[in-house]
């Protein structure tokens, strides 16, 4: 089954404790992206990747890092989480660029930073 | 900076009624998506609109795009409870490799 898999689904952590949210897709998509969803703001792009070793900032990259060492994986790293990073995070992938085909979304990771 | 605004943000309606969700955007684009999100779930692609005048229909939902007016609409016909969800429009910024999402419209359909 074609899917984007995120882990974990829920995460509660404390300020400053490094964490990684994993994302994997099995569709051989070149494009992958991370979004955060906050009430009243819709989804905002954090980082995206056009292919292996090619990443770039989105609209809200501060406090986040990403890597793309393999085509299928695109982890999101929070080196020193802060409470304002409490949010619902979605990984997404598509064939080609962001607008060339519909994005396939993972199931989301709800992060709480206390 | 591209802004995407949906209207209304909350909509409560009765089964059997018709209604329209509006999506306005602030700069040129000829590619727009509609997504659906059920509570606690991920986003699911509904429609992709690729050119001015494009119209797509699936069941009780119909989406259209007017690139000159920078407006897309999602029309619900004879609503049923199963259509209760949050609906997002998202506009492609050519060359920027991102979709810019509207705030979402939370639709509740009452029996």
Tab-separated table of N, CA, C and O in Angstrom, chain A:
chain	number	residue	atom	x	y	z
A	1	UNK	N	0.844	-1.191	0.000
A	1	UNK	CA	0.000	0.000	0.000
A	1	UNK	C	0.881	1.243	0.000
A	1	UNK	O	1.820	1.358	0.773
A	2	UNK	N	0.570	2.196	-0.915
A	2	UNK	CA	1.314	3.442	-0.995
A	2	UNK	C	1.021	4.284	0.246
A	2	UNK	O	-0.142	4.535	0.564
A	3	UNK	N	2.079	4.700	0.930
A	3	UNK	CA	1.816	5.499	2.118
A	3	UNK	C	3.036	6.291	2.563
A	3	UNK	O	4.166	6.003	2.178
A	4	UNK	N	2.734	7.295	3.386
A	4	UNK	CA	3.739	8.077	4.084
A	4	UNK	C	3.580	7.756	5.563
A	4	UNK	O	2.485	7.922	6.109
A	5	UNK	N	4.659	7.307	6.170
A	5	UNK	CA	4.604	6.839	7.561
A	5	UNK	C	5.417	7.767	8.447
A	5	UNK	O	6.611	7.976	8.205
A	6	UNK	N	4.750	8.302	9.446
A	6	UNK	CA	5.414	9.151	10.438
A	6	UNK	C	5.433	8.452	11.775
A	6	UNK	O	4.468	7.773	12.138
A	7	UNK	N	6.494	8.695	12.520
A	7	UNK	CA	6.569	8.207	13.895
A	7	UNK	C	7.352	9.181	14.759
A	7	UNK	O	8.327	9.781	14.287
A	8	UNK	N	6.929	9.368	16.012
A	8	UNK	CA	5.732	8.775	16.618
A	8	UNK	C	4.473	9.552	16.259
A	8	UNK	O	4.548	10.611	15.647
A	9	UNK	N	3.326	9.060	16.643
A	9	UNK	CA	2.065	9.770	16.433
A	9	UNK	C	1.867	10.846	17.492
A	9	UNK	O	1.313	11.899	17.234
A	10	UNK	N	2.302	10.543	18.695
A	10	UNK	CA	2.183	11.496	19.802
A	10	UNK	C	3.515	11.560	20.531
A	10	UNK	O	4.180	10.542	20.718
A	11	UNK	N	3.890	12.771	20.948
A	11	UNK	CA	5.156	12.948	21.644
A	11	UNK	C	5.030	14.107	22.610
A	11	UNK	O	4.647	15.211	22.217
A	12	UNK	N	5.346	13.829	23.872
A	12	UNK	CA	5.399	14.866	24.894
A	12	UNK	C	6.830	14.929	25.378
A	12	UNK	O	7.407	13.902	25.745
A	13	UNK	N	7.395	16.133	25.366
A	13	UNK	CA	8.784	16.271	25.771
A	13	UNK	C	8.958	17.559	26.556
A	13	UNK	O	8.004	18.329	26.751
A	14	UNK	N	10.164	17.775	27.020
A	14	UNK	CA	10.466	18.975	27.785
A	14	UNK	C	11.370	19.893	26.983
A	14	UNK	O	12.090	19.463	26.068
A	15	UNK	N	11.336	21.146	27.334
A	15	UNK	CA	12.153	22.153	26.644
A	15	UNK	C	13.619	21.750	26.629
A	15	UNK	O	14.174	21.356	27.646
A	16	UNK	N	14.207	21.828	25.426
A	16	UNK	CA	15.640	21.597	25.295
A	16	UNK	C	16.063	20.167	25.022
A	16	UNK	O	17.245	19.931	24.729
A	17	UNK	N	15.160	19.218	25.085
A	17	UNK	CA	15.534	17.814	24.869
A	17	UNK	C	15.385	17.456	23.396
A	17	UNK	O	14.270	17.356	22.868
A	18	UNK	N	16.493	17.199	22.753
A	18	UNK	CA	16.502	16.930	21.312
A	18	UNK	C	15.579	15.782	20.946
A	18	UNK	O	15.503	14.769	21.659
A	19	UNK	N	14.887	15.938	19.817
A	19	UNK	CA	14.016	14.869	19.361
A	19	UNK	C	14.024	14.806	17.832
A	19	UNK	O	14.357	15.782	17.146
A	20	UNK	N	13.646	13.648	17.341
A	20	UNK	CA	13.543	13.420	15.894
A	20	UNK	C	12.191	12.789	15.585
A	20	UNK	O	11.783	11.837	16.253
A	21	UNK	N	11.531	13.330	14.580
A	21	UNK	CA	10.311	12.739	14.054
A	21	UNK	C	10.657	12.122	12.703
A	21	UNK	O	11.195	12.810	11.823
A	22	UNK	N	10.383	10.840	12.568
A	22	UNK	CA	10.764	10.168	11.326
A	22	UNK	C	9.631	10.214	10.310
A	22	UNK	O	8.449	10.295	10.656
A	23	UNK	N	10.025	10.164	9.042
A	23	UNK	CA	9.066	10.150	7.939
A	23	UNK	C	9.632	9.270	6.846
A	23	UNK	O	10.793	9.450	6.433
A	24	UNK	N	8.815	8.348	6.368
A	24	UNK	CA	9.246	7.459	5.313
A	24	UNK	C	8.117	7.278	4.309
A	24	UNK	O	6.962	7.141	4.694
A	25	UNK	N	8.475	7.273	3.017
A	25	UNK	CA	7.463	7.032	1.982
A	25	UNK	C	7.930	5.893	1.077
A	25	UNK	O	9.122	5.723	0.838
A	26	UNK	N	6.947	5.127	0.588
A	26	UNK	CA	7.272	3.950	-0.230
A	26	UNK	C	6.840	4.102	-1.676
A	26	UNK	O	6.625	3.110	-2.385
A	27	UNK	N	6.722	5.356	-2.134
A	27	UNK	CA	6.222	5.615	-3.481
A	27	UNK	C	7.310	6.103	-4.436
A	27	UNK	O	7.014	6.510	-5.557
A	28	UNK	N	8.554	6.120	-3.968
A	28	UNK	CA	9.676	6.583	-4.779
A	28	UNK	C	9.521	8.048	-5.220
A	28	UNK	O	9.950	8.432	-6.311
A	29	UNK	N	8.890	8.841	-4.351
A	29	UNK	CA	8.688	10.250	-4.664
A	29	UNK	C	9.971	11.035	-4.458
A	29	UNK	O	10.691	10.832	-3.474
A	30	UNK	N	10.209	11.963	-5.400
A	30	UNK	CA	11.391	12.825	-5.247
A	30	UNK	C	11.153	13.900	-4.182
A	30	UNK	O	12.025	14.234	-3.416
A	31	UNK	N	9.957	14.455	-4.183
A	31	UNK	CA	9.673	15.624	-3.345
A	31	UNK	C	9.106	15.191	-2.000
A	31	UNK	O	8.171	14.380	-1.924
A	32	UNK	N	9.672	15.765	-0.921
A	32	UNK	CA	9.129	15.560	0.424
A	32	UNK	C	9.149	16.891	1.161
A	32	UNK	O	9.982	17.761	0.872
A	33	UNK	N	8.230	17.015	2.103
A	33	UNK	CA	8.084	18.295	2.787
A	33	UNK	C	7.545	18.075	4.181
A	33	UNK	O	6.849	17.081	4.449
A	34	UNK	N	7.854	19.014	5.078
A	34	UNK	CA	7.284	19.028	6.414
A	34	UNK	C	6.430	20.274	6.583
A	34	UNK	O	6.837	21.383	6.180
A	35	UNK	N	5.256	20.082	7.184
A	35	UNK	CA	4.352	21.173	7.514
A	35	UNK	C	4.007	21.090	8.989
A	35	UNK	O	3.992	20.010	9.575
A	36	UNK	N	3.697	22.241	9.560
A	36	UNK	CA	3.080	22.256	10.871
A	36	UNK	C	1.699	22.881	10.753
A	36	UNK	O	1.483	23.795	9.945
A	37	UNK	N	0.773	22.327	11.545
A	37	UNK	CA	-0.609	22.797	11.514
A	37	UNK	C	-0.961	23.386	12.868
A	37	UNK	O	-0.857	22.701	13.902
A	38	UNK	N	-1.370	24.638	12.868
A	38	UNK	CA	-1.788	25.329	14.080
A	38	UNK	C	-3.168	25.922	13.863
A	38	UNK	O	-3.490	26.386	12.763
A	39	UNK	N	-4.006	25.919	14.911
A	39	UNK	CA	-5.387	26.407	14.758
A	39	UNK	C	-5.425	27.811	14.168
A	39	UNK	O	-4.722	28.715	14.616
A	40	UNK	N	-6.275	27.999	13.168
A	40	UNK	CA	-6.454	29.302	12.563
A	40	UNK	C	-5.379	29.714	11.585
A	40	UNK	O	-5.498	30.761	10.926
A	41	UNK	N	-4.336	28.892	11.458
A	41	UNK	CA	-3.215	29.252	10.567
A	41	UNK	C	-3.081	28.298	9.390
A	41	UNK	O	-2.207	28.496	8.535
A	42	UNK	N	-3.876	27.276	9.332
A	42	UNK	CA	-3.726	26.296	8.266
A	42	UNK	C	-2.430	25.522	8.436
A	42	UNK	O	-1.956	25.291	9.554
A	43	UNK	N	-1.835	25.132	7.316
A	43	UNK	CA	-0.557	24.414	7.339
A	43	UNK	C	0.531	25.344	6.808
A	43	UNK	O	0.347	26.017	5.799
A	44	UNK	N	1.651	25.329	7.486
A	44	UNK	CA	2.789	26.151	7.057
A	44	UNK	C	3.996	25.255	6.826
A	44	UNK	O	4.301	24.389	7.634
A	45	UNK	N	4.689	25.513	5.735
A	45	UNK	CA	5.810	24.669	5.362
A	45	UNK	C	7.050	24.979	6.201
A	45	UNK	O	7.435	26.139	6.361
A	46	UNK	N	7.710	23.927	6.680
A	46	UNK	CA	8.905	24.081	7.500
A	46	UNK	C	10.160	23.926	6.630
A	46	UNK	O	11.010	24.814	6.564
A	47	UNK	N	10.285	22.788	5.988
A	47	UNK	CA	11.380	22.477	5.074
A	47	UNK	C	10.845	21.590	3.968
A	47	UNK	O	9.820	20.939	4.121
A	48	UNK	N	11.574	21.569	2.870
A	48	UNK	CA	11.235	20.642	1.813
A	48	UNK	C	12.516	20.086	1.189
A	48	UNK	O	13.614	20.612	1.404
A	49	UNK	N	12.330	19.022	0.413
A	49	UNK	CA	13.463	18.393	-0.256
A	49	UNK	C	13.040	17.959	-1.648
A	49	UNK	O	12.009	17.310	-1.811
A	50	UNK	N	13.853	18.335	-2.613
A	50	UNK	CA	13.546	17.966	-3.997
A	50	UNK	C	14.121	16.600	-4.374
A	50	UNK	O	13.686	15.989	-5.339
A	51	UNK	N	15.122	16.170	-3.616
A	51	UNK	CA	15.718	14.861	-3.875
A	51	UNK	C	16.789	14.607	-2.831
A	51	UNK	O	17.003	15.427	-1.918
A	52	UNK	N	17.474	13.499	-2.934
A	52	UNK	CA	18.510	13.148	-1.963
A	52	UNK	C	19.554	14.263	-1.899
A	52	UNK	O	20.004	14.766	-2.932
A	53	UNK	N	19.870	14.661	-0.673
A	53	UNK	CA	20.880	15.690	-0.388
A	53	UNK	C	20.486	17.082	-0.879
A	53	UNK	O	21.336	17.981	-0.917
A	54	UNK	N	19.230	17.290	-1.244
A	54	UNK	CA	18.743	18.604	-1.695
A	54	UNK	C	17.601	19.023	-0.785
A	54	UNK	O	16.484	18.493	-0.884
A	55	UNK	N	17.880	19.962	0.128
A	55	UNK	CA	16.850	20.450	1.035
A	55	UNK	C	16.858	21.972	1.025
A	55	UNK	O	17.866	22.597	0.705
A	56	UNK	N	15.729	22.543	1.418
A	56	UNK	CA	15.636	23.998	1.473
A	56	UNK	C	14.572	24.411	2.473
A	56	UNK	O	13.679	23.631	2.818
A	57	UNK	N	14.709	25.658	2.938
A	57	UNK	CA	13.811	26.187	3.953
A	57	UNK	C	12.440	26.515	3.370
A	57	UNK	O	12.321	26.960	2.236
A	58	UNK	N	11.439	26.311	4.220
A	58	UNK	CA	10.113	26.777	3.900
A	58	UNK	C	9.830	28.102	4.577
A	58	UNK	O	10.732	28.936	4.720
A	59	UNK	N	8.621	28.281	5.030
A	59	UNK	CA	8.221	29.554	5.626
A	59	UNK	C	8.578	29.688	7.109
A	59	UNK	O	8.761	30.794	7.607
A	60	UNK	N	8.660	28.574	7.814
A	60	UNK	CA	8.907	28.624	9.265
A	60	UNK	C	9.991	27.637	9.667
A	60	UNK	O	9.785	26.728	10.456
A	61	UNK	N	11.237	27.818	9.198
A	61	UNK	CA	12.284	26.829	9.447
A	61	UNK	C	13.014	26.961	10.777
A	61	UNK	O	13.760	26.044	11.174
A	62	UNK	N	12.800	28.096	11.482
A	62	UNK	CA	13.603	28.353	12.674
A	62	UNK	C	13.359	27.294	13.731
A	62	UNK	O	12.215	26.999	14.104
A	63	UNK	N	14.444	26.737	14.263
A	63	UNK	CA	14.351	25.731	15.317
A	63	UNK	C	14.254	24.302	14.809
A	63	UNK	O	14.139	23.370	15.611
A	64	UNK	N	14.295	24.134	13.501
A	64	UNK	CA	14.170	22.800	12.905
A	64	UNK	C	15.368	22.496	12.002
A	64	UNK	O	15.983	23.392	11.445
A	65	UNK	N	15.657	21.224	11.871
A	65	UNK	CA	16.623	20.742	10.885
A	65	UNK	C	16.027	19.539	10.183
A	65	UNK	O	15.163	18.845	10.729
A	66	UNK	N	16.523	19.276	8.980
A	66	UNK	CA	16.111	18.092	8.241
A	66	UNK	C	17.331	17.495	7.565
A	66	UNK	O	18.384	18.124	7.472
A	67	UNK	N	17.174	16.272	7.100
A	67	UNK	CA	18.200	15.651	6.273
A	67	UNK	C	17.522	14.736	5.267
A	67	UNK	O	16.411	14.256	5.495
A	68	UNK	N	18.189	14.506	4.149
A	68	UNK	CA	17.652	13.589	3.132
A	68	UNK	C	18.815	12.764	2.593
A	68	UNK	O	19.383	13.028	1.542
A	69	UNK	N	19.150	11.746	3.348
A	69	UNK	CA	20.259	10.871	2.966
A	69	UNK	C	19.789	9.745	2.053
A	69	UNK	O	20.581	9.176	1.281
A	70	UNK	N	18.543	9.389	2.183
A	70	UNK	CA	17.954	8.362	1.321
A	70	UNK	C	16.667	8.937	0.735
A	70	UNK	O	16.031	9.787	1.356
A	71	UNK	N	16.286	8.453	-0.420
A	71	UNK	CA	15.115	9.002	-1.084
A	71	UNK	C	13.844	8.809	-0.268
A	71	UNK	O	12.948	9.652	-0.260
A	72	UNK	N	13.727	7.687	0.439
A	72	UNK	CA	12.473	7.378	1.106
A	72	UNK	C	12.316	8.077	2.454
A	72	UNK	O	11.215	8.180	2.961
A	73	UNK	N	13.401	8.562	3.061
A	73	UNK	CA	13.332	9.079	4.434
A	73	UNK	C	13.615	10.573	4.508
A	73	UNK	O	14.521	11.086	3.830
A	74	UNK	N	12.880	11.233	5.375
A	74	UNK	CA	13.039	12.686	5.526
A	74	UNK	C	12.728	13.052	6.983
A	74	UNK	O	11.657	13.553	7.301
A	75	UNK	N	13.667	12.814	7.890
A	75	UNK	CA	13.409	13.086	9.309
A	75	UNK	C	13.427	14.584	9.628
A	75	UNK	O	14.166	15.362	9.009
A	76	UNK	N	12.633	14.938	10.618
A	76	UNK	CA	12.576	16.311	11.141
A	76	UNK	C	13.217	16.304	12.519
A	76	UNK	O	12.819	15.526	13.381
A	77	UNK	N	14.192	17.177	12.713
A	77	UNK	CA	14.967	17.210	13.946
A	77	UNK	C	14.737	18.535	14.662
A	77	UNK	O	14.841	19.604	14.046
A	78	UNK	N	14.408	18.430	15.946
A	78	UNK	CA	14.322	19.606	16.796
A	78	UNK	C	15.467	19.508	17.790
A	78	UNK	O	15.441	18.687	18.709
A	79	UNK	N	16.493	20.320	17.591
A	79	UNK	CA	17.701	20.220	18.413
A	79	UNK	C	17.428	20.653	19.859
A	79	UNK	O	17.934	20.054	20.801
A	80	UNK	N	16.645	21.702	20.021
A	80	UNK	CA	16.343	22.210	21.365
A	80	UNK	C	14.904	22.719	21.367
A	80	UNK	O	14.642	23.925	21.238
A	81	UNK	N	13.956	21.788	21.515
A	81	UNK	CA	12.540	22.169	21.385
A	81	UNK	C	12.129	23.229	22.410
A	81	UNK	O	12.623	23.249	23.548
A	82	UNK	N	11.209	24.063	21.980
A	82	UNK	CA	10.644	25.083	22.861
A	82	UNK	C	9.118	24.985	22.808
A	82	UNK	O	8.565	24.406	21.859
A	83	UNK	N	8.441	25.537	23.814
A	83	UNK	CA	6.971	25.411	23.852
A	83	UNK	C	6.270	25.933	22.600
A	83	UNK	O	5.196	25.440	22.239
A	84	UNK	N	6.844	26.917	21.914
A	84	UNK	CA	6.173	27.428	20.705
A	84	UNK	C	6.270	26.466	19.525
A	84	UNK	O	5.733	26.738	18.438
A	85	UNK	N	6.932	25.344	19.724
A	85	UNK	CA	6.960	24.291	18.702
A	85	UNK	C	5.919	23.201	18.981
A	85	UNK	O	5.839	22.214	18.238
A	86	UNK	N	5.136	23.416	20.010
A	86	UNK	CA	3.983	22.546	20.230
A	86	UNK	C	3.026	22.712	19.062
A	86	UNK	O	2.564	23.816	18.769
A	87	UNK	N	2.746	21.604	18.379
A	87	UNK	CA	1.966	21.702	17.150
A	87	UNK	C	1.672	20.297	16.633
A	87	UNK	O	2.119	19.299	17.196
A	88	UNK	N	0.913	20.261	15.545
A	88	UNK	CA	0.661	19.027	14.808
A	88	UNK	C	1.505	19.076	13.539
A	88	UNK	O	1.391	20.023	12.759
A	89	UNK	N	2.342	18.062	13.360
A	89	UNK	CA	3.287	18.065	12.249
A	89	UNK	C	2.887	17.008	11.221
A	89	UNK	O	2.527	15.881	11.565
A	90	UNK	N	3.000	17.405	9.956
A	90	UNK	CA	2.709	16.492	8.859
A	90	UNK	C	3.893	16.428	7.904
A	90	UNK	O	4.447	17.457	7.503
A	91	UNK	N	4.236	15.207	7.532
A	91	UNK	CA	5.168	14.965	6.446
A	91	UNK	C	4.351	14.676	5.193
A	91	UNK	O	3.264	14.070	5.277
A	92	UNK	N	4.851	15.098	4.051
A	92	UNK	CA	4.130	14.879	2.797
A	92	UNK	C	5.123	14.591	1.687
A	92	UNK	O	6.281	15.023	1.742
A	93	UNK	N	4.659	13.882	0.673
A	93	UNK	CA	5.514	13.619	-0.482
A	93	UNK	C	4.691	13.709	-1.752
A	93	UNK	O	3.463	13.600	-1.735
A	94	UNK	N	5.384	13.924	-2.864
A	94	UNK	CA	4.705	13.899	-4.162
A	94	UNK	C	5.719	13.589	-5.244
A	94	UNK	O	6.931	13.722	-5.055
A	95	UNK	N	5.169	13.183	-6.384
A	95	UNK	CA	5.995	12.908	-7.543
A	95	UNK	C	6.324	14.239	-8.210
A	95	UNK	O	5.433	15.003	-8.556
A	96	UNK	N	7.576	14.541	-8.398
A	96	UNK	CA	7.944	15.832	-8.961
A	96	UNK	C	7.908	16.913	-7.902
A	96	UNK	O	8.075	16.645	-6.725
A	97	UNK	N	7.677	18.125	-8.263
A	97	UNK	CA	7.669	19.239	-7.327
A	97	UNK	C	6.381	19.307	-6.541
A	97	UNK	O	5.490	18.483	-6.691
A	98	UNK	N	6.279	20.338	-5.694
A	98	UNK	CA	5.153	20.429	-4.766
A	98	UNK	C	3.829	20.579	-5.486
A	98	UNK	O	2.813	20.091	-5.021
A	99	UNK	N	3.787	21.276	-6.610
A	99	UNK	CA	2.509	21.547	-7.258
A	99	UNK	C	2.199	20.661	-8.433
A	99	UNK	O	1.138	20.777	-9.048
A	100	UNK	N	3.098	19.753	-8.759
A	100	UNK	CA	2.914	18.961	-9.977
A	100	UNK	C	1.938	17.808	-9.776
A	100	UNK	O	1.391	17.264	-10.732
A	101	UNK	N	1.746	17.429	-8.547
A	101	UNK	CA	0.841	16.316	-8.254
A	101	UNK	C	0.368	16.509	-6.822
A	101	UNK	O	1.017	17.194	-6.033
A	102	UNK	N	-0.754	15.899	-6.466
A	102	UNK	CA	-1.234	16.059	-5.097
A	102	UNK	C	-0.213	15.560	-4.085
A	102	UNK	O	0.500	14.579	-4.328
A	103	UNK	N	-0.152	16.228	-2.954
A	103	UNK	CA	0.682	15.766	-1.867
A	103	UNK	C	0.021	14.575	-1.179
A	103	UNK	O	-1.195	14.559	-0.976
A	104	UNK	N	0.840	13.601	-0.823
A	104	UNK	CA	0.400	12.483	0.019
A	104	UNK	C	0.905	12.771	1.428
A	104	UNK	O	2.108	12.935	1.624
A	105	UNK	N	-0.013	12.815	2.371
A	105	UNK	CA	0.336	13.184	3.735
A	105	UNK	C	0.453	11.954	4.633
A	105	UNK	O	-0.273	10.960	4.472
A	106	UNK	N	1.363	12.065	5.607
A	106	UNK	CA	1.400	11.089	6.687
A	106	UNK	C	0.268	11.344	7.665
A	106	UNK	O	-0.523	12.281	7.503
A	107	UNK	N	0.186	10.525	8.707
A	107	UNK	CA	-0.912	10.621	9.665
A	107	UNK	C	-0.721	11.685	10.729
A	107	UNK	O	-1.610	11.891	11.545
A	108	UNK	N	0.433	12.328	10.716
A	108	UNK	CA	0.629	13.417	11.643
A	108	UNK	C	1.319	12.999	12.928
A	108	UNK	O	1.217	11.847	13.376
A	109	UNK	N	2.032	13.948	13.523
A	109	UNK	CA	2.666	13.765	14.825
A	109	UNK	C	2.268	14.943	15.699
A	109	UNK	O	2.549	16.089	15.362
A	110	UNK	N	1.593	14.622	16.787
A	110	UNK	CA	1.186	15.700	17.704
A	110	UNK	C	2.275	15.839	18.749
A	110	UNK	O	2.478	14.950	19.573
A	111	UNK	N	2.949	16.984	18.737
A	111	UNK	CA	4.063	17.252	19.634
A	111	UNK	C	3.660	18.270	20.681
A	111	UNK	O	3.117	19.324	20.359
A	112	UNK	N	3.947	17.947	21.932
A	112	UNK	CA	3.750	18.876	23.038
A	112	UNK	C	5.091	19.084	23.726
A	112	UNK	O	5.730	18.111	24.141
A	113	UNK	N	5.496	20.352	23.839
A	113	UNK	CA	6.748	20.702	24.499
A	113	UNK	C	6.403	21.495	25.760
A	113	UNK	O	5.765	22.550	25.691
A	114	UNK	N	6.804	20.955	26.910
A	114	UNK	CA	6.459	21.618	28.183
A	114	UNK	C	7.675	22.318	28.784
A	114	UNK	O	8.816	22.080	28.371
